[in-house]
XYZ file of C-alpha atoms in Angstrom:
759
model
C -29.132 46.850 -33.884
C -30.509 43.647 -35.805
C -30.285 40.270 -33.856
C -28.130 39.271 -36.818
C -26.008 42.233 -36.374
C -25.959 41.214 -32.402
C -24.898 38.013 -33.357
C -21.804 39.150 -35.660
C -20.918 41.098 -33.001
C -20.818 38.441 -30.198
C -19.067 36.668 -32.810
C -16.662 39.174 -33.401
C -16.052 39.490 -29.510
C -15.587 36.077 -28.917
C -13.145 35.949 -31.858
C -11.044 38.691 -30.627
C -10.348 36.559 -27.293
C -9.627 33.084 -28.986
C -7.218 35.252 -31.234
C -5.877 36.768 -28.099
C -5.537 33.497 -26.195
C -3.200 32.026 -28.721
C -1.683 35.777 -30.472
C 1.483 37.489 -29.171
C 3.868 35.967 -30.348
C 5.672 33.817 -28.242
C 5.092 35.242 -25.108
C 1.296 34.459 -25.883
C 1.820 30.837 -27.139
C 4.254 30.392 -23.920
C 0.826 31.549 -21.729
C -1.244 29.333 -23.773
C 0.691 26.238 -23.916
C 1.286 26.761 -19.590
C -2.238 26.999 -19.530
C -3.515 24.065 -22.265
C -0.812 21.706 -20.039
C -2.219 22.044 -16.280
C -5.919 21.743 -18.185
C -4.898 18.973 -19.885
C -3.899 17.151 -16.420
C -7.107 17.894 -15.201
C -8.580 16.856 -18.238
C -6.499 13.310 -18.119
C -7.649 12.519 -14.012
C -10.801 12.781 -15.232
C -11.084 10.645 -18.080
C -9.085 8.259 -15.804
C -11.625 8.526 -12.828
C -14.563 8.215 -15.293
C -12.343 5.194 -16.480
C -12.204 3.374 -12.849
C -15.640 1.488 -12.749
C -15.591 0.346 -16.539
C -11.822 -0.980 -15.755
C -13.059 -2.684 -12.813
C -16.304 -4.143 -14.229
C -13.572 -5.970 -16.894
C -11.936 -7.004 -14.097
C -14.649 -8.867 -12.958
C -15.798 -10.209 -16.093
C -12.929 -11.734 -16.838
C -12.779 -13.203 -12.960
C -16.273 -14.339 -13.587
C -15.433 -15.933 -17.130
C -12.439 -18.258 -15.840
C -14.616 -19.419 -12.606
C -14.213 -22.912 -11.608
C -15.849 -22.690 -7.803
C -18.953 -24.989 -7.873
C -20.926 -25.019 -5.090
C -23.744 -28.481 -4.691
C -23.003 -29.622 -8.214
C -21.685 -32.860 -8.641
C -20.658 -34.147 -11.969
C -19.909 -37.888 -13.160
C -16.801 -38.334 -15.182
C -17.416 -38.001 -19.003
C -15.604 -36.969 -22.041
C -16.512 -33.730 -21.343
C -15.223 -33.087 -17.594
C -12.258 -31.808 -16.380
C -10.443 -32.342 -12.718
C -9.326 -28.736 -11.133
C -7.362 -28.254 -7.645
C -6.917 -24.988 -6.581
C -2.923 -24.213 -6.133
C -3.580 -20.575 -3.968
C -0.478 -19.529 -2.778
C 1.316 -16.313 -2.216
C 5.276 -14.265 -3.120
C 6.432 -11.845 -1.287
C 2.566 -10.790 -0.284
C 1.904 -10.770 -3.736
C -1.108 -13.484 -4.646
C -0.668 -15.946 -7.061
C -3.446 -18.314 -8.601
C -2.476 -21.655 -9.324
C -4.574 -24.748 -11.295
C -4.019 -27.721 -11.416
C -6.031 -30.000 -14.414
C -6.498 -33.075 -15.185
C -9.053 -34.209 -18.461
C -11.376 -36.561 -18.061
C -12.278 -37.129 -21.747
C -11.419 -35.599 -25.306
C -13.977 -32.781 -24.924
C -13.185 -31.285 -21.350
C -13.317 -28.048 -20.878
C -10.365 -24.858 -21.518
C -10.039 -22.302 -19.446
C -9.985 -19.041 -20.915
C -6.596 -16.978 -21.885
C -5.344 -20.955 -22.969
C -5.506 -23.077 -26.604
C -5.231 -26.561 -24.756
C -4.873 -28.138 -21.546
C -1.240 -28.832 -19.882
C -0.496 -32.219 -20.108
C 1.357 -33.707 -17.093
C 4.462 -32.088 -16.496
C 3.804 -29.433 -18.570
C 2.444 -25.938 -17.072
C 1.173 -22.383 -18.450
C 1.845 -19.389 -16.827
C 0.470 -15.673 -17.342
C 3.726 -13.194 -18.474
C 4.304 -11.597 -15.500
C 5.058 -14.593 -13.841
C 6.911 -15.562 -16.803
C 9.039 -12.517 -15.751
C 9.347 -13.362 -11.995
C 10.880 -17.216 -13.246
C 13.042 -15.820 -15.570
C 14.238 -13.059 -13.049
C 17.087 -14.119 -10.644
C 13.796 -14.557 -8.111
C 12.935 -17.119 -10.169
C 14.642 -19.662 -8.355
C 12.667 -18.953 -5.439
C 9.475 -19.786 -6.941
C 10.035 -22.097 -9.205
C 9.662 -25.450 -6.786
C 5.535 -24.213 -6.196
C 5.408 -25.708 -10.156
C 6.320 -28.829 -8.695
C 9.462 -29.233 -11.507
C 6.576 -28.512 -14.481
C 8.216 -26.889 -17.421
C 6.910 -24.098 -18.388
C 5.199 -24.471 -22.359
C 3.439 -21.554 -22.647
C 1.801 -18.057 -21.867
C -1.919 -17.109 -20.344
C -3.970 -14.795 -22.695
C -5.039 -11.582 -21.466
C -8.996 -13.220 -21.471
C -8.006 -15.467 -18.997
C -6.138 -12.890 -16.368
C -7.644 -10.592 -13.950
C -5.082 -8.205 -15.361
C -1.406 -7.453 -16.649
C 0.332 -7.669 -13.671
C -1.294 -11.147 -12.006
C 0.814 -13.902 -11.124
C -1.295 -17.212 -12.232
C -0.538 -20.552 -13.711
C -2.007 -23.850 -14.912
C -0.088 -27.144 -14.229
C -0.736 -30.506 -15.891
C -1.192 -33.130 -13.487
C -1.975 -36.835 -14.151
C -2.297 -37.934 -9.836
C -6.175 -35.502 -9.609
C -8.935 -37.212 -8.465
C -11.695 -36.391 -6.207
C -10.668 -38.232 -3.298
C -7.907 -36.006 -2.756
C -10.111 -32.988 -3.070
C -10.147 -31.596 -7.166
C -13.436 -30.348 -8.437
C -15.130 -31.802 -11.120
C -16.623 -29.757 -13.991
C -18.048 -29.184 -17.447
C -17.414 -26.139 -18.054
C -15.632 -22.388 -16.767
C -17.701 -19.320 -15.529
C -20.505 -18.645 -13.566
C -19.058 -17.873 -10.321
C -20.590 -17.495 -6.741
C -22.168 -14.128 -5.547
C -19.587 -11.957 -3.969
C -19.677 -9.996 -0.988
C -22.303 -6.654 -1.205
C -21.839 -3.105 -0.500
C -23.925 -2.186 3.152
C -25.066 1.412 3.841
C -21.582 2.534 5.267
C -19.530 0.765 2.493
C -21.823 2.947 0.020
C -21.319 6.380 2.727
C -17.157 5.301 2.195
C -17.616 5.053 -2.016
C -19.668 8.446 -1.730
C -16.999 10.808 -0.051
C -13.938 8.969 -1.658
C -15.087 10.378 -5.061
C -15.973 13.828 -3.872
C -12.589 13.834 -2.207
C -11.015 12.082 -5.393
C -12.794 14.560 -7.893
C -13.446 18.095 -5.911
C -9.347 18.267 -5.956
C -9.373 17.776 -9.333
C -12.285 20.353 -10.241
C -10.421 23.103 -8.346
C -7.292 23.002 -10.352
C -9.016 23.075 -13.470
C -10.342 26.131 -11.619
C -7.042 27.516 -10.801
C -5.166 26.321 -14.524
C -7.747 28.213 -16.899
C -6.468 31.668 -14.616
C -2.880 30.253 -15.763
C -1.496 33.608 -17.230
C -4.821 35.699 -15.106
C -2.583 38.848 -13.847
C -1.566 39.801 -17.805
C -4.891 39.049 -19.265
C -7.525 41.465 -16.580
C -4.459 44.108 -17.815
C -5.309 44.002 -21.469
C -9.170 44.011 -20.362
C -8.734 46.676 -18.219
C -7.212 48.463 -21.686
C -10.004 47.226 -24.051
C -12.248 49.120 -21.230
C -10.503 51.878 -20.815
C -10.485 52.940 -24.756
C -14.340 52.468 -24.633
C -15.794 48.264 -24.435
C -18.378 48.118 -22.552
C -18.691 45.644 -19.978
C -20.682 42.930 -21.863
C -18.010 43.308 -24.932
C -14.967 42.701 -22.051
C -17.098 39.756 -20.706
C -17.779 38.135 -24.407
C -13.845 38.618 -24.903
C -12.590 37.109 -22.029
C -15.344 33.892 -22.426
C -13.742 33.397 -25.668
C -10.530 33.458 -24.639
C -10.968 31.286 -21.524
C -12.981 29.390 -23.527
C -10.112 28.992 -26.233
C -7.497 28.170 -23.546
C -9.612 25.043 -21.915
C -10.450 23.650 -25.458
C -7.129 23.331 -26.045
C -6.494 21.768 -22.998
C -9.122 18.794 -23.356
C -7.441 18.276 -25.913
C -3.766 18.366 -24.510
C -6.010 16.150 -21.513
C -7.124 13.208 -24.268
C -3.815 13.408 -25.316
C -2.033 12.694 -22.258
C -4.689 10.513 -21.505
C -4.001 8.102 -24.492
C -0.545 8.146 -23.568
C -0.873 7.827 -19.997
C -3.327 4.511 -20.428
C -0.696 2.945 -22.735
C 1.206 2.640 -19.453
C -1.027 1.299 -17.466
C -0.489 -2.311 -17.790
C 2.886 -1.397 -16.817
C 1.815 -0.176 -13.130
C 0.356 -2.406 -10.473
C -0.718 -0.853 -7.361
C -1.792 -2.882 -4.093
C -2.093 -6.365 -6.190
C -4.543 -4.143 -8.980
C -3.595 -4.291 -12.348
C -5.612 -3.860 -15.546
C -5.183 -3.607 -19.411
C -5.129 -0.749 -21.270
C -8.004 -1.660 -23.135
C -9.736 -1.325 -20.100
C -9.284 2.228 -19.630
C -12.200 3.975 -21.525
C -14.611 6.207 -20.110
C -17.960 5.801 -21.113
C -18.606 8.335 -23.909
C -21.273 10.116 -22.216
C -18.813 11.396 -19.506
C -16.249 12.101 -22.148
C -18.642 14.402 -23.879
C -19.619 16.289 -20.122
C -15.902 16.375 -19.458
C -15.959 18.304 -23.261
C -18.348 20.569 -22.271
C -17.552 21.401 -18.761
C -14.384 22.084 -18.717
C -14.764 24.980 -21.411
C -18.073 26.191 -19.339
C -15.978 25.942 -15.863
C -12.833 28.201 -17.664
C -15.842 30.567 -18.693
C -17.640 30.830 -15.291
C -14.017 31.010 -13.318
C -13.138 33.870 -15.762
C -16.581 35.876 -15.415
C -16.119 35.657 -11.300
C -12.669 37.037 -11.605
C -14.043 39.870 -14.063
C -15.608 42.156 -11.420
C -12.785 44.472 -10.814
C -11.874 44.915 -15.126
C -15.315 45.992 -15.353
C -15.941 48.283 -12.494
C -12.336 49.143 -11.764
C -10.214 49.074 -14.912
C -8.096 51.580 -14.280
C -6.866 50.319 -10.523
C -6.176 46.686 -12.418
C -3.852 48.486 -15.407
C -1.855 50.280 -12.568
C -1.722 47.059 -10.455
C -3.272 48.739 -7.485
C -3.901 47.401 -4.580
C -7.134 45.034 -4.263
C -10.077 45.595 -1.514
C -9.658 43.596 1.261
C -12.202 40.533 0.696
C -14.787 39.713 2.257
C -15.048 36.950 4.931
C -19.157 36.318 5.075
C -19.925 34.513 2.231
C -16.643 32.591 2.251
C -18.125 30.694 6.002
C -21.726 30.432 4.197
C -20.822 27.445 2.073
C -19.231 25.174 4.602
C -22.211 26.669 7.197
C -24.773 24.812 4.631
C -22.589 22.268 4.218
C -22.659 21.183 7.641
C -26.303 22.207 7.790
C -26.520 19.387 4.770
C -24.623 16.636 7.391
C -25.418 17.332 10.905
C -29.462 16.162 10.792
C -28.332 12.595 8.846
C -27.829 10.068 11.429
C -28.576 6.526 11.276
C -26.895 6.392 7.920
C -25.597 2.404 8.672
C -29.804 1.900 8.001
C -30.356 4.324 5.565
C -28.317 3.299 2.131
C -30.969 5.573 -0.419
C -29.371 6.884 -3.455
C -31.094 10.511 -1.192
C -29.275 10.035 1.611
C -25.526 9.728 -0.109
C -26.308 12.495 -2.611
C -27.205 14.858 0.267
C -23.831 13.636 2.284
C -21.646 13.964 -1.432
C -23.126 17.365 -1.299
C -22.737 18.296 1.776
C -18.557 17.323 1.971
C -18.841 18.986 -1.500
C -19.706 22.285 0.322
C -17.680 21.743 3.816
C -14.036 21.245 1.478
C -14.747 23.961 -0.570
C -14.363 26.395 2.256
C -10.790 25.291 2.620
C -10.961 27.014 -1.477
C -13.044 30.136 -0.433
C -10.913 30.918 3.092
C -7.682 30.367 2.148
C -7.544 33.752 -0.137
C -8.951 35.941 3.272
C -6.411 34.012 5.171
C -3.533 34.000 3.257
C -4.237 38.060 2.586
C -5.292 38.451 6.073
C -1.434 36.668 7.492
C 0.761 38.189 5.115
C -0.573 41.814 5.947
C 0.619 41.847 9.641
C 4.021 40.635 8.157
C 7.030 43.143 8.435
C 10.994 42.793 8.634
C 12.938 39.503 7.942
C 15.278 38.760 5.140
C 15.240 40.349 2.083
C 14.102 36.647 0.519
C 11.212 37.217 2.795
C 10.539 41.048 2.246
C 10.005 40.105 -1.555
C 8.169 37.124 -0.875
C 5.862 38.528 1.385
C 5.212 42.169 -0.811
C 4.546 39.906 -3.433
C 1.533 38.270 -1.259
C 0.885 41.214 -0.359
C 0.016 42.689 -3.665
C -1.699 39.605 -4.536
C -1.726 37.073 -2.618
C -4.778 34.914 -4.450
C -2.525 33.957 -7.110
C -0.519 32.120 -4.502
C -3.815 30.613 -2.999
C -5.135 29.446 -6.377
C -1.859 26.941 -6.941
C -2.163 24.938 -3.376
C -6.208 25.131 -3.235
C -6.312 21.647 -4.828
C -3.779 20.422 -1.776
C -5.732 21.807 0.840
C -9.154 20.143 -0.407
C -7.197 16.655 -1.150
C -6.018 17.127 2.169
C -8.715 18.216 4.194
C -10.786 15.320 2.055
C -8.080 12.661 2.993
C -8.064 13.552 6.704
C -12.048 13.397 7.030
C -12.001 10.269 5.054
C -9.721 8.668 7.168
C -11.317 9.270 10.529
C -14.304 8.118 9.354
C -11.895 4.636 7.716
C -10.341 4.211 11.709
C -13.985 4.858 13.032
C -16.079 1.893 11.120
C -12.797 -0.579 10.311
C -14.029 -2.561 13.874
C -17.463 -3.347 12.040
C -15.674 -5.103 8.982
C -12.415 -6.351 10.525
C -13.016 -9.515 12.697
C -9.922 -10.295 15.721
C -9.133 -13.708 14.880
C -7.663 -14.332 18.608
C -4.624 -15.736 16.730
C -0.810 -15.683 18.824
C 1.715 -14.625 16.057
C 4.267 -14.463 18.813
C 4.240 -17.838 19.112
C 3.872 -19.058 15.576
C 3.748 -17.585 12.651
C 2.619 -19.868 10.224
C 0.133 -22.984 10.612
C 0.460 -26.016 8.429
C -2.272 -28.550 8.225
C -1.071 -31.895 6.805
C -3.215 -34.035 5.429
C -3.420 -38.403 6.357
C -0.622 -40.353 4.275
C 2.149 -43.144 5.077
C 4.795 -40.559 5.289
C 3.318 -37.725 7.444
C 6.062 -37.535 9.624
C 8.744 -37.110 6.982
C 6.295 -33.956 5.638
C 6.619 -32.631 8.585
C 10.655 -32.990 9.107
C 10.418 -31.675 5.676
C 8.157 -28.412 6.881
C 10.695 -27.940 10.404
C 13.892 -28.016 8.546
C 12.937 -25.601 6.074
C 15.835 -22.171 5.421
C 14.461 -19.516 8.189
C 12.172 -21.635 10.809
C 13.499 -21.737 14.224
C 10.809 -23.559 15.935
C 8.268 -26.067 15.333
C 5.342 -27.234 16.716
C 4.378 -30.112 15.647
C 1.984 -33.111 16.396
C -0.125 -36.183 14.708
C -3.595 -35.938 14.933
C -6.612 -38.644 13.623
C -10.184 -39.158 14.799
C -11.562 -42.000 16.517
C -14.977 -43.028 17.807
C -16.149 -43.619 21.371
C -19.640 -43.128 20.819
C -19.078 -39.145 19.691
C -16.436 -38.328 17.678
C -13.190 -37.383 19.698
C -9.785 -35.772 18.398
C -6.907 -37.627 19.356
C -3.670 -35.794 19.175
C 0.116 -37.104 19.603
C 3.259 -35.372 20.341
C 6.127 -34.817 23.174
C 4.893 -33.041 25.890
C 6.687 -29.471 24.217
C 4.205 -29.992 21.797
C 1.017 -30.769 23.449
C 1.939 -27.632 26.222
C 0.026 -25.525 22.976
C -2.822 -27.359 23.715
C -3.545 -27.578 26.990
C -2.513 -26.156 30.802
C -0.669 -29.372 31.291
C 1.157 -28.780 35.410
C 3.309 -31.460 34.751
C 4.276 -34.157 31.763
C 6.302 -37.410 31.053
C 6.452 -39.394 28.231
C 3.514 -42.118 28.583
C 1.205 -39.155 29.799
C -2.229 -38.674 28.617
C -4.421 -35.747 29.063
C -8.124 -35.333 28.775
C -8.759 -31.344 27.418
C -11.426 -29.774 28.698
C -13.238 -26.543 27.360
C -14.771 -23.779 29.459
C -17.795 -25.134 30.661
C -17.360 -28.506 28.807
C -16.301 -31.783 30.703
C -14.046 -34.021 28.800
C -15.330 -35.595 25.825
C -14.403 -39.033 26.981
C -13.607 -40.393 30.710
C -10.105 -43.359 32.294
C -10.738 -46.484 30.646
C -12.593 -45.595 27.540
C -12.055 -47.480 24.282
C -11.493 -45.728 21.200
C -12.049 -46.841 17.848
C -10.106 -45.506 14.759
C -10.786 -45.734 11.257
C -13.119 -48.458 12.212
C -10.564 -51.464 12.562
C -7.734 -50.276 15.486
C -9.002 -50.237 19.040
C -7.261 -48.439 21.670
C -7.915 -47.817 25.371
C -7.562 -44.765 27.317
C -5.468 -45.483 30.631
C -7.151 -44.966 33.513
C -4.580 -42.821 35.264
C -5.201 -40.362 31.991
C -5.646 -36.612 33.696
C -8.231 -33.874 33.073
C -6.296 -30.391 31.968
C -8.347 -27.230 31.039
C -7.231 -26.453 27.627
C -5.173 -23.502 26.547
C -5.777 -20.777 22.889
C -3.587 -22.639 20.043
C -1.106 -20.186 18.366
C -4.526 -19.909 15.809
C -6.847 -19.202 18.312
C -8.904 -21.645 18.847
C -9.252 -24.690 21.386
C -11.194 -27.934 22.226
C -12.091 -31.164 23.488
C -9.724 -33.830 22.550
C -7.106 -36.483 23.943
C -3.451 -35.538 24.780
C -1.148 -38.760 23.902
C 2.535 -39.107 24.333
C 3.824 -41.047 22.557
C 4.845 -43.608 25.025
C 1.564 -43.654 26.191
C 0.777 -45.670 22.988
C 2.429 -48.518 23.989
C 2.806 -49.584 20.410
C 0.161 -49.583 18.862
C -1.257 -48.196 15.641
C -3.935 -45.666 14.570
C -4.203 -45.517 10.921
C -2.850 -42.656 8.554
C -2.467 -39.635 10.779
C -2.942 -36.195 10.128
C -0.347 -33.613 10.711
C -0.662 -30.100 12.593
C 2.564 -28.025 12.159
C 3.219 -24.199 14.309
C 6.382 -22.976 12.459
C 8.328 -19.862 13.973
C 10.360 -17.830 11.434
C 13.558 -15.832 11.952
C 12.290 -11.952 11.730
C 15.731 -10.990 9.942
C 14.531 -13.681 7.037
C 12.263 -12.259 5.189
C 12.138 -14.978 2.373
C 11.242 -17.451 5.034
C 7.737 -17.966 5.208
C 8.685 -18.399 0.706
C 10.896 -21.789 1.710
C 8.596 -23.204 3.660
C 6.093 -22.452 0.923
C 8.150 -24.070 -1.555
C 8.522 -27.659 1.130
C 4.586 -27.466 1.247
C 4.929 -27.916 -2.484
C 7.285 -30.428 -2.576
C 4.735 -32.428 -0.187
C 1.671 -31.374 -1.720
C 0.845 -28.586 -4.715
C -2.145 -27.940 -3.031
C -1.184 -28.235 0.622
C -2.199 -24.234 2.381
C 0.186 -22.665 4.282
C -1.938 -20.401 6.397
C 0.023 -17.077 7.752
C -1.014 -16.139 11.453
C -2.600 -12.776 11.735
C -4.213 -10.989 14.451
C -6.660 -9.209 12.453
C -9.039 -10.364 9.290
C -10.698 -7.469 6.839
C -13.710 -8.086 4.760
C -12.911 -8.000 1.502
C -15.259 -5.356 0.602
C -13.601 -3.155 3.067
C -10.054 -4.456 1.716
C -10.697 -3.286 -1.506
C -12.368 -0.205 -0.941
C -9.838 1.140 1.301
C -6.970 -0.027 -1.546
C -9.049 2.496 -4.020
C -8.307 5.098 -2.272
C -5.569 5.113 -1.361
C -4.856 4.493 -5.115
C -6.813 7.519 -6.050
C -5.083 9.912 -3.467
C -1.576 8.826 -4.489
C -2.170 9.350 -7.845
C -4.352 12.704 -7.229
C -1.470 14.290 -4.785
C 1.278 13.522 -7.814
C -0.791 15.115 -10.344
C -1.930 18.398 -8.624
C 2.235 18.383 -6.984
C 2.911 18.466 -11.211
C -0.314 21.117 -11.862
C 1.178 23.012 -8.793
C 4.928 22.900 -10.646
C 3.063 23.953 -13.762
C 1.944 26.961 -11.811
C 4.784 28.082 -10.349
C 6.982 28.248 -13.361
C 3.805 30.031 -15.078
C 4.272 32.778 -12.769
C 7.848 33.059 -13.326
C 7.371 33.504 -16.867
C 5.047 36.142 -16.067
C 7.900 37.701 -13.596
C 10.530 37.220 -15.722
C 11.635 41.291 -16.488
C 11.029 42.398 -13.064
C 12.858 39.140 -11.945
C 15.980 40.102 -14.455
C 15.594 43.673 -12.861
C 16.057 42.906 -9.728
C 19.698 40.732 -10.437
C 20.374 43.372 -12.366
C 20.359 45.665 -9.250
C 22.535 43.246 -7.466
C 20.121 41.362 -5.820
C 21.359 37.339 -5.723
C 20.013 34.867 -7.324
C 19.729 32.614 -4.007
C 17.786 35.570 -2.376
C 14.895 35.054 -5.517
C 14.975 31.603 -5.263
C 14.200 31.855 -1.008
C 11.737 34.604 -2.448
C 9.862 32.305 -4.551
C 10.125 28.612 -1.485
C 8.665 31.730 1.235
C 5.802 32.419 -1.445
C 5.070 29.074 -1.816
C 5.772 27.913 1.449
C 3.100 30.932 3.277
C -0.297 29.319 1.031
C 0.505 26.089 1.615
C 1.063 26.290 5.726
C -1.926 28.590 5.572
C -3.923 25.748 3.758
C -2.449 23.148 5.489
C -3.944 24.855 8.517
C -7.316 24.977 6.877
C -7.432 21.233 5.387
C -6.262 20.362 8.879
C -9.277 22.006 10.361
C -11.773 21.374 7.770
C -10.792 17.561 7.444
C -11.360 16.830 10.952
C -14.798 18.500 10.560
C -15.299 16.454 7.863
C -14.261 13.211 9.978
C -16.259 14.347 13.256
C -19.733 14.572 10.906
C -18.953 11.315 8.903
C -18.453 9.690 12.016
C -21.349 11.016 13.600
C -23.559 9.509 10.578
C -22.555 6.083 11.626
C -23.103 6.698 14.999
C -19.194 5.656 15.650
C -17.044 7.083 18.230
C -14.771 10.353 17.250
C -11.112 9.446 16.789
C -8.197 11.557 15.061
C -5.819 9.251 12.821
C -2.845 11.687 13.965
C -0.578 9.621 11.835
C -2.576 10.487 8.853
C -2.611 14.431 9.812
C 1.345 13.933 10.121
C 2.047 12.472 7.193
C -0.586 14.768 4.991
C 1.279 18.097 6.363
C 4.122 16.362 5.268
C 3.381 15.500 2.116
C 2.631 19.361 1.503
C 6.107 19.967 2.842
C 7.665 17.887 0.850
C 5.520 19.428 -2.029
C 6.811 22.863 -1.032
C 10.805 21.735 -1.412
C 10.309 19.308 -5.105
C 8.567 22.424 -6.562
C 10.758 25.091 -5.409
C 14.012 22.624 -6.529
C 12.181 21.860 -9.572
C 11.486 25.458 -10.180
C 14.846 26.999 -9.982
C 16.868 25.725 -13.507
C 14.142 28.396 -14.695
C 14.346 30.941 -12.257
C 18.271 30.974 -13.176
C 17.284 31.282 -17.286
C 14.722 34.070 -16.751
C 17.589 35.996 -14.208
C 19.758 36.340 -17.566
C 20.035 40.194 -18.723
C 18.201 38.782 -21.892
C 15.579 38.943 -19.753
C 15.130 42.763 -20.026
C 14.433 42.729 -23.333
C 10.860 44.403 -24.295
C 8.874 45.466 -27.575
């Protein structure tokens, strides 16, 4: 045959496959729609994953454009300068970015997102903050604005994301003496914290864990309706079609379904990106315009998905080509071989195990090797799941009718049920391994603060002023405050600088170990290994003018760590010991204990602090503090895992519905001969539960193995995050129940008498 004839023959075969993909009347279109929907979910996920780096870069660019931090830069007041003070606060765990501004001339810079600077008493807020102020919770936050009237909304280019709480307020009291920063432009910013080798390893494995389940699900989605498709191709083989023709027809059918799925995925992605601004996860939100995958990656997805569909179809054609009669008669398939299924995870371990000292090697080649090893190891769950499911169901006997129906179905075709849970098994295995790695390296990125949250939960440091005592009173009487420790402080000169702390005996006991105390006592605090800063009878000078002499009976006492975790040499003074002396303007330090049953107690403290000074910081004490980069990586993992598992569960539901539709005549016949619908519902449940049980067992084993190997790479002790394992298994069980429950309406409809009709 000439080349032209061979080309026309191949084109005809491909066209026949395309017609078979969408032909066959209502049944064919239903199958095509389910396949397109399943593939479309996977494509939408891939496009979403491809958009993440660009979305984060867009957030970072907007943050850099509005940056107002200046280090080592001193400007003189001019017509083009602006005074800015930061108001960094929170509201119910969500950060709030506030700025007080005062222009020093007509050409003062205007921050991105604003058309003009707010005048004193005016505020411009983000849309999310405006919604909060208009809600019933707005009254709880409003004092943070200092009584300013909201006159406008910050535009998109002035916000990191649509869900950000932010505001600009005018204040004519700002000055550099009160801590304001003078600037002549916005933008620039300080260099951020970099990624080390361990964080780069985490990012590489995260991409594997999040993207591999999508690829696995795509491979399962293109096989929707595979049983009926195989019988059609086997029939063509029996009437004379050769192996090459069968493969071409199968390729045309698979590629057509995949191309429809690519189109559906593009539509789902376009629809989903419009909903993205409505969602805020872990304080992260982006605009719809930020969610834009690069064109090269879009082209790769558009080509790779049909190619994957064709590859999966070719792999599944062995029985059709070799044993078409057995496929047509639904014969029992040959038992699966084990050796090659173990080959992939063994190769993955061989790639990962020799690597050590990854914390000293952040090269791209090492990351690629780790990613390849993780992929092969996780794919082991996919290759072993059908074999393990077949091994289990082959030995099952007896039980209720619903159980027997499910077991017999899985004995005839366990691969179809296993394909539905492959994505969940891979996702769970990867999540377990990653959480083990996170737990193993967390100590490197977290710092023990030494703070004692059992003694106090909030710390407020007040600037020196004439009414410091009144400011302290406002804080300790805020709603939800159950106890307080307040002292007044100043700095004195005794050759060296020394801090003086004034308070009653109860308050001073938080800063030193006092065996006894009475009003009029003075204590000289010594830290471990260091003597007191001053001696009895020493004369101290405060503010260059006020003088005070340390009493001769002042006692030396050892220091005690404060609730904030620090201890220092200082002089502790009870009020009567001053003898009427004045030490100038005093600063205040307040530690507050909050009512655990009043969740908004800290919000009332922040409001009280805002009435004293809008820029006053309210510090929430915590026992550990985490690196910002590590927290960002962890947050990205949580978001990705949540989105991936939810969409895989949705795709699993689509696959279950497709299986029910394929067996609708059989289900209708069973009901017609007296089988109860409840029995069929239990059958569907067991057909989903058994592969999920096997898949989760393999996922736990492979996840623990992956985690142990990754921990060895970073030279960290092997620790198992059992709560994560339990949550993963619980999610699998919940998925079974949800999928079964949502499939029941279709099951009831398919078992009606009209389901017996055929052509």
